CSV table of C-alpha atoms in Angstrom, one decimal:
chain,number,residue,atom,x,y,z
A,1,UNK,CA,128.0,-38.5,-34.5
A,2,UNK,CA,129.9,-40.9,-36.8
A,3,UNK,CA,132.7,-38.4,-37.3
A,4,UNK,CA,133.1,-37.9,-33.6
A,5,UNK,CA,133.4,-41.7,-33.1
A,6,UNK,CA,136.0,-42.0,-35.8
A,7,UNK,CA,138.0,-39.2,-34.4
A,8,UNK,CA,137.9,-40.8,-30.9
A,9,UNK,CA,139.1,-44.2,-32.2
A,10,UNK,CA,141.8,-42.5,-34.3
A,11,UNK,CA,143.0,-40.7,-31.2
A,12,UNK,CA,142.9,-43.9,-29.2
A,13,UNK,CA,145.1,-45.6,-31.8
A,14,UNK,CA,147.7,-42.9,-31.6
A,15,UNK,CA,147.7,-42.7,-27.8
A,16,UNK,CA,151.1,-42.1,-26.2
A,17,UNK,CA,152.3,-45.5,-24.9
A,18,UNK,CA,153.4,-43.9,-21.7
A,19,UNK,CA,149.8,-43.7,-20.6
A,20,UNK,CA,149.6,-47.4,-20.9
A,21,UNK,CA,152.7,-47.8,-18.8
A,22,UNK,CA,151.2,-45.5,-16.2
A,23,UNK,CA,147.9,-47.4,-16.1
A,24,UNK,CA,149.7,-50.7,-15.7
A,25,UNK,CA,152.0,-49.2,-13.0
A,26,UNK,CA,149.0,-48.0,-11.1
A,27,UNK,CA,147.1,-51.2,-11.5
A,28,UNK,CA,150.0,-53.1,-10.0
A,29,UNK,CA,150.8,-50.5,-7.3
A,30,UNK,CA,147.4,-50.0,-5.8
A,31,UNK,CA,146.6,-53.7,-4.8
A,32,UNK,CA,150.1,-54.1,-3.3
A,33,UNK,CA,150.1,-50.7,-1.5
A,34,UNK,CA,146.6,-51.2,-0.1
A,35,UNK,CA,147.0,-54.9,0.8
A,36,UNK,CA,144.3,-56.2,-1.5
A,37,UNK,CA,144.2,-60.0,-1.6
A,38,UNK,CA,142.7,-62.6,-3.9
A,39,UNK,CA,141.8,-66.2,-3.2
A,40,UNK,CA,144.4,-68.5,-4.8
A,41,UNK,CA,143.1,-71.8,-6.2
A,42,UNK,CA,145.6,-74.6,-6.4
A,43,UNK,CA,146.0,-76.2,-9.9
A,44,UNK,CA,146.5,-80.0,-10.3
A,45,UNK,CA,150.1,-79.4,-11.7
A,46,UNK,CA,151.2,-77.6,-8.5
A,47,UNK,CA,149.3,-80.0,-6.2
A,48,UNK,CA,151.1,-82.9,-7.9
A,49,UNK,CA,154.5,-81.2,-7.2
A,50,UNK,CA,153.5,-80.6,-3.6
A,51,UNK,CA,152.3,-84.2,-3.2
A,52,UNK,CA,155.5,-85.6,-4.7
A,53,UNK,CA,157.6,-83.9,-2.0
A,54,UNK,CA,154.9,-84.5,0.7
A,55,UNK,CA,155.1,-88.2,0.2
A,56,UNK,CA,158.8,-88.5,0.8
A,57,UNK,CA,159.8,-90.1,4.1
A,58,UNK,CA,161.7,-88.0,6.7
A,59,UNK,CA,165.4,-87.7,5.9
A,60,UNK,CA,165.0,-88.1,2.1
A,61,UNK,CA,167.2,-85.9,-0.1
A,62,UNK,CA,165.8,-83.2,-2.3
A,63,UNK,CA,168.2,-81.5,-4.8
A,64,UNK,CA,167.1,-78.0,-5.9
A,65,UNK,CA,168.8,-76.6,-9.0
A,66,UNK,CA,169.0,-72.8,-9.1
A,67,UNK,CA,168.9,-72.1,-12.8
A,68,UNK,CA,168.0,-68.4,-12.8
A,69,UNK,CA,169.4,-65.0,-11.9
A,70,UNK,CA,168.1,-61.6,-10.7
A,71,UNK,CA,166.0,-61.1,-13.9
A,72,UNK,CA,163.7,-64.0,-12.9
A,73,UNK,CA,164.0,-63.7,-9.2
A,74,UNK,CA,160.5,-62.2,-8.6
A,75,UNK,CA,158.9,-65.4,-10.0
A,76,UNK,CA,161.3,-68.1,-8.9
A,77,UNK,CA,162.5,-66.9,-5.5
A,78,UNK,CA,159.1,-67.2,-3.9
A,79,UNK,CA,158.9,-70.8,-5.3
A,80,UNK,CA,162.3,-71.6,-3.9
A,81,UNK,CA,161.3,-70.3,-0.4
A,82,UNK,CA,158.0,-72.1,-0.4
A,83,UNK,CA,159.6,-75.4,-1.5
A,84,UNK,CA,162.4,-75.0,1.1
A,85,UNK,CA,159.7,-74.4,3.8
A,86,UNK,CA,158.0,-77.6,2.8
A,87,UNK,CA,161.2,-79.6,2.8
A,88,UNK,CA,162.4,-78.3,6.2
A,89,UNK,CA,159.0,-78.7,7.7
A,90,UNK,CA,159.1,-82.4,6.7
A,91,UNK,CA,162.7,-82.8,7.8
A,92,UNK,CA,164.0,-83.5,4.4
A,93,UNK,CA,167.6,-82.9,3.5
A,94,UNK,CA,168.3,-80.2,0.9
A,95,UNK,CA,171.1,-79.9,-1.6
A,96,UNK,CA,171.3,-76.7,-3.6
A,97,UNK,CA,173.1,-76.8,-7.0
A,98,UNK,CA,173.7,-73.9,-9.4
A,99,UNK,CA,174.1,-73.9,-13.1
A,100,UNK,CA,173.8,-70.1,-13.5
A,101,UNK,CA,176.7,-68.3,-12.0
A,102,UNK,CA,174.6,-65.2,-11.1
A,103,UNK,CA,172.1,-67.4,-9.4
A,104,UNK,CA,174.7,-68.5,-6.8
A,105,UNK,CA,174.1,-65.7,-4.2
A,106,UNK,CA,170.4,-65.6,-4.9
A,107,UNK,CA,169.9,-69.3,-4.2
A,108,UNK,CA,172.2,-69.2,-1.2
A,109,UNK,CA,170.4,-66.2,0.3
A,110,UNK,CA,167.0,-67.9,0.0
A,111,UNK,CA,168.4,-71.2,1.5
A,112,UNK,CA,170.1,-69.5,4.5
A,113,UNK,CA,167.0,-67.4,5.2
A,114,UNK,CA,164.6,-70.3,5.3
A,115,UNK,CA,167.1,-72.7,7.0
A,116,UNK,CA,167.4,-70.1,9.8
A,117,UNK,CA,163.6,-69.9,10.2
A,118,UNK,CA,163.5,-73.7,10.9
A,119,UNK,CA,166.8,-73.8,12.9
A,120,UNK,CA,168.5,-76.1,10.4
A,121,UNK,CA,172.2,-76.8,10.5
A,122,UNK,CA,174.5,-76.5,7.5
A,123,UNK,CA,176.1,-79.7,6.5
A,124,UNK,CA,173.6,-81.8,8.5
A,125,UNK,CA,170.2,-80.7,7.2
A,126,UNK,CA,171.2,-78.8,4.1
A,127,UNK,CA,174.2,-77.8,1.9
A,128,UNK,CA,175.1,-75.9,-1.2
A,129,UNK,CA,177.2,-77.5,-3.9
A,130,UNK,CA,177.9,-74.1,-5.6
A,131,UNK,CA,178.3,-73.5,-9.3
A,132,UNK,CA,179.9,-75.6,-12.0
A,133,UNK,CA,180.0,-74.8,-15.7
A,134,UNK,CA,179.3,-77.6,-18.2
A,135,UNK,CA,175.6,-78.2,-17.5
A,136,UNK,CA,175.0,-81.4,-19.4
A,137,UNK,CA,178.4,-82.9,-18.6
A,138,UNK,CA,177.9,-82.1,-14.9
A,139,UNK,CA,174.4,-83.6,-14.9
A,140,UNK,CA,175.6,-86.8,-16.5
A,141,UNK,CA,178.6,-87.2,-14.2
A,142,UNK,CA,176.5,-86.7,-11.1
A,143,UNK,CA,174.7,-89.9,-12.2
A,144,UNK,CA,177.8,-91.8,-11.4
A,145,UNK,CA,179.4,-89.8,-8.5
A,146,UNK,CA,178.7,-86.2,-7.4
A,147,UNK,CA,182.3,-86.0,-6.1
A,148,UNK,CA,183.6,-86.4,-9.6
A,149,UNK,CA,182.4,-82.9,-10.4
A,150,UNK,CA,182.1,-81.3,-7.0
A,151,UNK,CA,185.2,-81.7,-4.9
A,152,UNK,CA,183.7,-79.5,-2.2
A,153,UNK,CA,180.7,-77.4,-1.4
A,154,UNK,CA,180.2,-73.7,-2.1
A,155,UNK,CA,183.0,-72.7,0.3
A,156,UNK,CA,185.3,-75.5,-0.8
A,157,UNK,CA,184.7,-77.7,2.2
A,158,UNK,CA,185.3,-81.4,1.1
A,159,UNK,CA,181.9,-83.1,0.7
A,160,UNK,CA,182.9,-86.1,2.9
A,161,UNK,CA,183.4,-83.8,5.8
A,162,UNK,CA,179.7,-82.8,5.7
A,163,UNK,CA,177.7,-85.3,7.7
A,164,UNK,CA,174.7,-85.3,5.4
A,165,UNK,CA,176.8,-86.1,2.3
A,166,UNK,CA,178.4,-89.2,3.7
A,167,UNK,CA,175.9,-91.6,1.9
A,168,UNK,CA,175.0,-89.4,-1.0
A,169,UNK,CA,176.9,-90.3,-4.1
A,170,UNK,CA,174.6,-90.1,-7.2
A,171,UNK,CA,170.9,-89.8,-8.2
A,172,UNK,CA,170.2,-93.1,-6.5
A,173,UNK,CA,170.6,-91.3,-3.2
A,174,UNK,CA,168.4,-88.3,-4.2
A,175,UNK,CA,164.6,-88.7,-4.0
A,176,UNK,CA,163.6,-85.7,-6.1
A,177,UNK,CA,165.3,-83.1,-8.2
A,178,UNK,CA,163.5,-79.7,-8.3
A,179,UNK,CA,164.7,-77.5,-11.2
A,180,UNK,CA,163.9,-73.8,-10.9
A,181,UNK,CA,164.3,-72.7,-14.4
A,182,UNK,CA,164.6,-69.5,-16.4
A,183,UNK,CA,166.2,-71.1,-19.4
A,184,UNK,CA,166.9,-74.3,-21.2
A,185,UNK,CA,168.2,-76.2,-18.1
A,186,UNK,CA,164.8,-77.7,-17.4
A,187,UNK,CA,164.8,-79.4,-20.8
A,188,UNK,CA,168.3,-80.8,-20.0
A,189,UNK,CA,167.1,-82.1,-16.6
A,190,UNK,CA,164.3,-84.0,-18.4
A,191,UNK,CA,166.4,-85.2,-21.3
A,192,UNK,CA,169.5,-86.2,-19.5
A,193,UNK,CA,168.6,-87.0,-16.0
A,194,UNK,CA,165.0,-88.2,-16.2
A,195,UNK,CA,165.3,-90.1,-19.5
A,196,UNK,CA,168.7,-91.6,-18.6
A,197,UNK,CA,168.6,-92.1,-14.9
A,198,UNK,CA,164.8,-92.2,-14.3
A,199,UNK,CA,165.2,-89.5,-11.7
A,200,UNK,CA,162.0,-88.0,-10.4
A,201,UNK,CA,161.8,-84.4,-11.4
A,202,UNK,CA,159.7,-81.3,-10.5
A,203,UNK,CA,160.0,-78.2,-12.5
A,204,UNK,CA,159.3,-74.7,-11.3
A,205,UNK,CA,159.5,-72.4,-14.3
A,206,UNK,CA,159.0,-68.7,-15.3
A,207,UNK,CA,155.5,-68.1,-16.7
A,208,UNK,CA,157.0,-67.5,-20.2
A,209,UNK,CA,158.2,-71.1,-20.2
A,210,UNK,CA,155.3,-72.8,-18.6
A,211,UNK,CA,153.2,-73.5,-21.8
A,212,UNK,CA,156.2,-75.3,-23.3
A,213,UNK,CA,156.8,-77.5,-20.2
A,214,UNK,CA,153.3,-78.9,-19.9
A,215,UNK,CA,153.9,-81.7,-22.4
A,216,UNK,CA,156.5,-83.1,-20.0
A,217,UNK,CA,153.9,-83.2,-17.3
A,218,UNK,CA,151.3,-84.7,-19.5
A,219,UNK,CA,153.8,-87.4,-20.6
A,220,UNK,CA,154.7,-88.2,-17.0
A,221,UNK,CA,158.4,-87.0,-17.5
A,222,UNK,CA,158.0,-84.6,-14.6
A,223,UNK,CA,156.0,-85.2,-11.4
A,224,UNK,CA,154.8,-81.6,-11.0
A,225,UNK,CA,154.9,-78.2,-12.5
A,226,UNK,CA,155.0,-74.8,-10.8
A,227,UNK,CA,154.4,-72.0,-13.3
A,228,UNK,CA,155.3,-68.4,-12.6
A,229,UNK,CA,154.3,-66.2,-9.7
A,230,UNK,CA,150.8,-67.8,-9.7
A,231,UNK,CA,152.4,-71.3,-9.2
A,232,UNK,CA,154.5,-69.9,-6.4
A,233,UNK,CA,151.4,-68.4,-4.7
A,234,UNK,CA,149.7,-71.8,-5.0
A,235,UNK,CA,152.6,-73.6,-3.4
A,236,UNK,CA,152.7,-70.9,-0.6
A,237,UNK,CA,149.0,-71.7,0.0
A,238,UNK,CA,149.7,-75.5,0.2
A,239,UNK,CA,152.5,-75.0,2.7
A,240,UNK,CA,150.3,-72.5,4.6
A,241,UNK,CA,152.8,-69.7,4.4
A,242,UNK,CA,151.4,-66.9,2.3
A,243,UNK,CA,154.3,-64.6,1.2
A,244,UNK,CA,155.3,-62.6,-1.8
A,245,UNK,CA,153.5,-64.9,-4.3
A,246,UNK,CA,150.2,-64.3,-2.5
A,247,UNK,CA,150.7,-60.5,-2.2
A,248,UNK,CA,151.3,-60.2,-5.9
A,249,UNK,CA,148.2,-62.1,-7.1
A,250,UNK,CA,145.7,-59.2,-6.9
A,251,UNK,CA,148.0,-57.0,-8.9
A,252,UNK,CA,148.6,-59.8,-11.4
A,253,UNK,CA,144.8,-60.3,-11.9
A,254,UNK,CA,144.0,-56.6,-12.2
A,255,UNK,CA,146.9,-56.1,-14.6
A,256,UNK,CA,145.5,-58.9,-16.7
A,257,UNK,CA,142.1,-57.3,-16.7
A,258,UNK,CA,143.7,-54.0,-17.9
A,259,UNK,CA,145.6,-55.8,-20.6
A,260,UNK,CA,142.5,-57.6,-21.8
A,261,UNK,CA,140.7,-54.3,-22.0
A,262,UNK,CA,143.6,-52.7,-24.0
A,263,UNK,CA,143.4,-55.6,-26.4
A,264,UNK,CA,139.7,-55.3,-26.8
A,265,UNK,CA,139.9,-51.5,-27.3
A,266,UNK,CA,142.8,-51.9,-29.7
A,267,UNK,CA,140.8,-54.4,-31.8
A,268,UNK,CA,137.7,-52.2,-31.8
A,269,UNK,CA,139.9,-49.2,-32.8
A,270,UNK,CA,141.4,-51.3,-35.6
A,271,UNK,CA,138.0,-52.3,-37.0
A,272,UNK,CA,136.6,-48.8,-36.7
A,273,UNK,CA,139.6,-47.4,-38.5
A,274,UNK,CA,139.3,-50.0,-41.3
A,275,UNK,CA,135.6,-49.2,-41.6
A,276,UNK,CA,136.4,-45.5,-42.0
A,277,UNK,CA,139.0,-46.2,-44.6
A,278,UNK,CA,136.4,-48.3,-46.6
A,279,UNK,CA,134.1,-45.3,-46.4
A,280,UNK,CA,131.4,-47.1,-44.5
B,1,UNK,CA,156.2,-46.6,7.0
B,2,UNK,CA,159.7,-47.7,7.8
B,3,UNK,CA,162.2,-46.4,5.3
B,4,UNK,CA,165.2,-48.7,5.0
B,5,UNK,CA,168.5,-47.4,6.4
B,6,UNK,CA,170.5,-50.1,4.6
B,7,UNK,CA,172.6,-48.3,1.9
B,8,UNK,CA,172.5,-51.3,-0.4
B,9,UNK,CA,168.7,-51.3,-0.4
B,10,UNK,CA,168.9,-47.6,-1.3
B,11,UNK,CA,171.4,-48.3,-4.1
B,12,UNK,CA,169.1,-51.1,-5.5
B,13,UNK,CA,166.0,-48.8,-5.2
B,14,UNK,CA,167.7,-45.9,-7.0
B,15,UNK,CA,169.0,-48.2,-9.8
B,16,UNK,CA,165.5,-49.8,-10.1
B,17,UNK,CA,164.0,-46.3,-10.6
B,18,UNK,CA,166.8,-45.4,-13.0
B,19,UNK,CA,166.0,-48.5,-15.2
B,20,UNK,CA,162.2,-47.7,-15.1
B,21,UNK,CA,162.9,-44.1,-16.1
B,22,UNK,CA,163.4,-45.5,-19.6
B,23,UNK,CA,159.6,-46.0,-19.8
B,24,UNK,CA,159.3,-42.2,-19.9
B,25,UNK,CA,162.2,-41.7,-22.3
B,26,UNK,CA,165.8,-42.7,-22.8
B,27,UNK,CA,168.1,-40.8,-20.4
B,28,UNK,CA,171.5,-40.8,-18.8
B,29,UNK,CA,170.3,-42.4,-15.6
B,30,UNK,CA,169.0,-45.4,-17.5
B,31,UNK,CA,172.1,-45.6,-19.5
B,32,UNK,CA,174.3,-45.5,-16.4
B,33,UNK,CA,172.2,-48.3,-14.7
B,34,UNK,CA,172.2,-50.4,-17.8
B,35,UNK,CA,176.0,-50.2,-18.3
B,36,UNK,CA,176.6,-50.8,-14.6
B,37,UNK,CA,174.4,-53.9,-14.7
B,38,UNK,CA,176.2,-55.3,-17.7
B,39,UNK,CA,179.6,-54.7,-16.3
B,40,UNK,CA,178.7,-56.1,-12.9
B,41,UNK,CA,177.0,-59.2,-14.3
B,42,UNK,CA,179.9,-60.1,-16.5
B,43,UNK,CA,182.5,-59.3,-13.8
B,44,UNK,CA,180.6,-61.3,-11.2
B,45,UNK,CA,180.1,-64.2,-13.6
B,46,UNK,CA,183.9,-64.3,-14.4
B,47,UNK,CA,184.8,-64.3,-10.7
B,48,UNK,CA,182.3,-67.1,-9.9
B,49,UNK,CA,183.7,-69.1,-12.8
B,50,UNK,CA,187.3,-68.5,-11.6
B,51,UNK,CA,186.8,-69.4,-8.0
B,52,UNK,CA,184.3,-72.3,-8.5
B,53,UNK,CA,185.8,-73.9,-11.5
B,54,UNK,CA,189.3,-72.8,-12.7
B,55,UNK,CA,190.9,-72.7,-9.2
B,56,UNK,CA,189.5,-75.9,-7.7
B,57,UNK,CA,189.2,-78.0,-10.9
B,58,UNK,CA,192.3,-76.8,-12.8
B,59,UNK,CA,194.8,-74.8,-10.8
B,60,UNK,CA,194.8,-76.7,-7.5
B,61,UNK,CA,195.1,-80.2,-9.0
B,62,UNK,CA,197.9,-79.1,-11.4
B,63,UNK,CA,199.8,-76.9,-8.9
B,64,UNK,CA,199.3,-78.9,-5.7
B,65,UNK,CA,198.1,-82.3,-6.8
B,66,UNK,CA,200.3,-85.5,-6.6
B,67,UNK,CA,198.3,-87.9,-8.8
B,68,UNK,CA,200.1,-88.5,-12.1
B,69,UNK,CA,196.7,-88.4,-13.9
B,70,UNK,CA,196.5,-84.7,-13.1
B,71,UNK,CA,198.5,-84.1,-16.3
B,72,UNK,CA,195.5,-85.3,-18.3
B,73,UNK,CA,194.0,-81.9,-17.5
B,74,UNK,CA,196.6,-80.4,-19.9
B,75,UNK,CA,194.7,-82.0,-22.9
B,76,UNK,CA,191.4,-80.0,-22.4
B,77,UNK,CA,193.4,-76.9,-21.6
B,78,UNK,CA,195.4,-77.2,-24.8
B,79,UNK,CA,192.2,-77.9,-26.9
B,80,UNK,CA,190.5,-74.9,-25.2
B,81,UNK,CA,193.4,-72.6,-25.8
B,82,UNK,CA,193.1,-73.3,-29.6
B,83,UNK,CA,189.8,-71.2,-29.4
B,84,UNK,CA,192.0,-68.1,-29.0
B,85,UNK,CA,193.2,-68.7,-32.6
B,86,UNK,CA,190.1,-66.7,-33.7
B,87,UNK,CA,191.9,-63.5,-32.8
B,88,UNK,CA,194.6,-64.2,-35.5
B,89,UNK,CA,193.8,-64.3,-39.2
B,90,UNK,CA,196.7,-66.7,-39.7
B,91,UNK,CA,195.7,-69.1,-37.0
B,92,UNK,CA,191.9,-68.7,-37.0
B,93,UNK,CA,191.5,-72.3,-38.5
B,94,UNK,CA,192.7,-73.7,-35.1
B,95,UNK,CA,189.2,-73.0,-33.6
B,96,UNK,CA,187.9,-75.8,-35.8
B,97,UNK,CA,189.4,-78.4,-33.3
B,98,UNK,CA,187.7,-77.2,-30.1
B,99,UNK,CA,184.5,-76.7,-32.1
B,100,UNK,CA,184.7,-80.2,-33.6
B,101,UNK,CA,185.2,-81.6,-30.1
B,102,UNK,CA,182.2,-79.7,-28.7
B,103,UNK,CA,179.9,-80.5,-31.5
B,104,UNK,CA,180.9,-84.2,-31.5
B,105,UNK,CA,180.6,-84.6,-27.8
B,106,UNK,CA,177.3,-82.8,-27.5
B,107,UNK,CA,175.8,-84.6,-30.5
B,108,UNK,CA,176.9,-87.8,-28.9
B,109,UNK,CA,175.3,-86.9,-25.6
B,110,UNK,CA,172.1,-85.4,-27.1
B,111,UNK,CA,171.0,-87.7,-30.0
B,112,UNK,CA,170.0,-90.8,-27.9
B,113,UNK,CA,168.4,-88.8,-25.0
B,114,UNK,CA,166.6,-86.5,-27.3
B,115,UNK,CA,165.0,-89.4,-29.1
B,116,UNK,CA,164.1,-90.9,-25.7
B,117,UNK,CA,162.8,-87.8,-24.0
B,118,UNK,CA,161.4,-85.7,-26.8
B,119,UNK,CA,160.1,-88.4,-29.2
B,120,UNK,CA,159.5,-91.8,-27.6
B,121,UNK,CA,158.2,-90.5,-24.2
B,122,UNK,CA,156.0,-87.8,-25.9
B,123,UNK,CA,154.5,-90.3,-28.4
B,124,UNK,CA,153.9,-92.7,-25.5
B,125,UNK,CA,152.2,-89.8,-23.6
B,126,UNK,CA,149.9,-89.2,-26.6
B,127,UNK,CA,148.7,-92.8,-27.0
B,128,UNK,CA,145.2,-93.2,-25.7
B,129,UNK,CA,145.1,-95.9,-23.1
B,130,UNK,CA,142.2,-97.2,-20.9
B,131,UNK,CA,143.7,-95.2,-18.0
B,132,UNK,CA,143.5,-92.0,-20.0
B,133,UNK,CA,139.8,-92.6,-20.5
B,134,UNK,CA,139.1,-93.3,-16.8
B,135,UNK,CA,136.6,-90.4,-16.3
B,136,UNK,CA,134.5,-88.7,-19.0
B,137,UNK,CA,136.3,-85.4,-18.4
B,138,UNK,CA,139.7,-87.1,-18.7
B,139,UNK,CA,138.5,-88.9,-21.9
B,140,UNK,CA,137.3,-85.6,-23.5
B,141,UNK,CA,140.5,-83.8,-22.5
B,142,UNK,CA,142.8,-86.6,-23.8
B,143,UNK,CA,140.8,-86.9,-27.1
B,144,UNK,CA,141.2,-83.1,-27.7
B,145,UNK,CA,144.9,-83.5,-27.1
B,146,UNK,CA,145.1,-86.5,-29.4
B,147,UNK,CA,143.3,-84.6,-32.2
B,148,UNK,CA,145.5,-81.6,-31.6
B,149,UNK,CA,148.7,-83.6,-31.9
B,150,UNK,CA,147.7,-85.3,-35.1
B,151,UNK,CA,146.2,-82.3,-36.9
B,152,UNK,CA,149.2,-80.0,-35.8
B,153,UNK,CA,151.7,-82.6,-37.2
B,154,UNK,CA,149.7,-82.7,-40.5
B,155,UNK,CA,150.1,-78.9,-40.7
B,156,UNK,CA,153.9,-79.4,-40.7
B,157,UNK,CA,153.7,-82.1,-43.5
B,158,UNK,CA,154.9,-80.2,-46.5
B,159,UNK,CA,155.4,-83.0,-49.1
B,160,UNK,CA,151.8,-82.9,-50.3
B,161,UNK,CA,149.4,-80.0,-51.1
B,162,UNK,CA,147.1,-79.2,-48.1
B,163,UNK,CA,144.0,-80.2,-50.0
B,164,UNK,CA,141.1,-82.6,-49.2
B,165,UNK,CA,141.4,-84.5,-45.9
B,166,UNK,CA,145.0,-83.3,-45.4
B,167,UNK,CA,143.9,-79.7,-45.9
B,168,UNK,CA,141.0,-80.0,-43.4
B,169,UNK,CA,143.3,-81.6,-40.9
B,170,UNK,CA,146.0,-78.9,-41.4
B,171,UNK,CA,143.5,-76.2,-41.0
B,172,UNK,CA,142.3,-77.8,-37.7
B,173,UNK,CA,146.0,-77.9,-36.8
B,174,UNK,CA,146.2,-74.1,-37.3
B,175,UNK,CA,143.4,-73.7,-34.7
B,176,UNK,CA,145.4,-75.7,-32.2
B,177,UNK,CA,148.5,-73.8,-33.0
B,178,UNK,CA,146.7,-70.4,-32.5
B,179,UNK,CA,145.4,-71.7,-29.1
B,180,UNK,CA,149.0,-72.6,-28.2
B,181,UNK,CA,150.3,-69.2,-29.2
B,182,UNK,CA,147.5,-67.6,-27.3
B,183,UNK,CA,148.4,-69.6,-24.2
B,184,UNK,CA,152.1,-68.7,-24.6
B,185,UNK,CA,151.2,-65.0,-25.0
B,186,UNK,CA,149.0,-65.1,-21.9
B,187,UNK,CA,151.9,-66.7,-19.9
B,188,UNK,CA,154.3,-64.1,-21.3
B,189,UNK,CA,152.1,-61.2,-20.1
B,190,UNK,CA,151.9,-62.9,-16.7
B,191,UNK,CA,155.7,-63.2,-16.6
B,192,UNK,CA,156.3,-59.6,-17.4
B,193,UNK,CA,153.7,-58.4,-14.9
B,194,UNK,CA,155.3,-60.6,-12.3
B,195,UNK,CA,158.6,-58.9,-12.8
B,196,UNK,CA,157.0,-55.5,-12.2
B,197,UNK,CA,155.2,-56.9,-9.2
B,198,UNK,CA,158.6,-58.1,-7.8
B,199,UNK,CA,160.2,-54.7,-8.2
B,200,UNK,CA,157.1,-53.0,-6.8
B,201,UNK,CA,157.2,-55.3,-3.7
B,202,UNK,CA,160.9,-54.5,-3.3
B,203,UNK,CA,160.3,-50.7,-3.5
B,204,UNK,CA,157.3,-50.8,-1.2
B,205,UNK,CA,158.5,-53.4,1.3
B,206,UNK,CA,162.3,-53.4,1.4
B,207,UNK,CA,162.9,-49.7,0.6
B,208,UNK,CA,159.9,-47.7,1.8
B,209,UNK,CA,158.5,-50.2,4.3
B,210,UNK,CA,154.9,-49.4,3.3
B,211,UNK,CA,153.8,-53.0,3.1
B,212,UNK,CA,154.6,-55.8,5.6
């Protein structure tokens, strides 16, 4: 009996990793394909982000920084759309800015899609500044005058010819900056814009980064934190518009259960193998 | 089921499957998709940089501007061009100047704000105030955080042997570090699964039209 067990654990330890990929693939596929849903509970960090935007008076300006590209799109694009829906629903003005060149079309696509849903007009209700290299230098210069770094919008239209930009010059005219981050730009927003200009910030980050960003929230350097697809699903719930974040939650949860089981099995296998080697 | 008729969606779907085929084993489809992605990303990035930065910020002011101050732009251009010295053995030393400028400028930007944002603000966020003890749950949570910060810092104090009280504190710090690593690992798993969910949603929604 003991021999059979050892042989089983040994086999398990040498299992072809492609079986694991297949199981994870199925666990993700089945809930999406069959429309399984899970209840999403809103965390205080996301609620705080929502409340910060929700408290803004009509006409306030929200700047959203697109600091991600296609690789992080599944996590951050649902966040962008949910935040845009919230802003347009409250008649807030939105400025998009890009620090990742490959994020330029992705951010613009999300902005145009949601603006169309709400019948918003380019240049009046929202605009896109486009991309500029030089991250920190651009952030610092915008504290004095946006026009010193952005002569025009994404299409080269002079900023002064856009009605909504007439009275927007620097961070004093922007109520909140929302950074959607897949890299180090979130740290820069905190270090250079919050610390120096006392600009209110909200960060939406990929799940990989979320654990590292919590200290900023705890210290009050950011007003809210939206972490990964789960955070996006929570924000979708708050704006009452369940979308891709929500759809993915069942798959996410079942995949986590599968991975926990793999970890437990892996550990049992390791200890059984060690026991066998010790001749117990 | 409403299969997409958009050729771009088909191209994206086929390339997604080509990339995932690597999970079975390395193959020419994967290699093709990988190389295509690299080439397109770099090419697209260069074009965006050209049209969003070089043309409006450099070429237009120099070629079509009237302000005498536009010639100041020649200074950063000249400093930047020195970077190309790296391609010549004889002139590779020239790269020291743009590097020195970048290091100096970024150090100047960074040092004060890093102290402000990463040290002062974080210390201030760790100090236990009356407000942080407002409710029993908040008090417990903030006390755990306080103990975690102190013990973790002691773990990174290497000027004295980790014995006695310092040793106990450092060992407690290790527990907090392990918890932090565990949280990071959990979030990393969540992130990777999210990426798979995103692609799966694309294949089932945008391409095959199985889900609404």
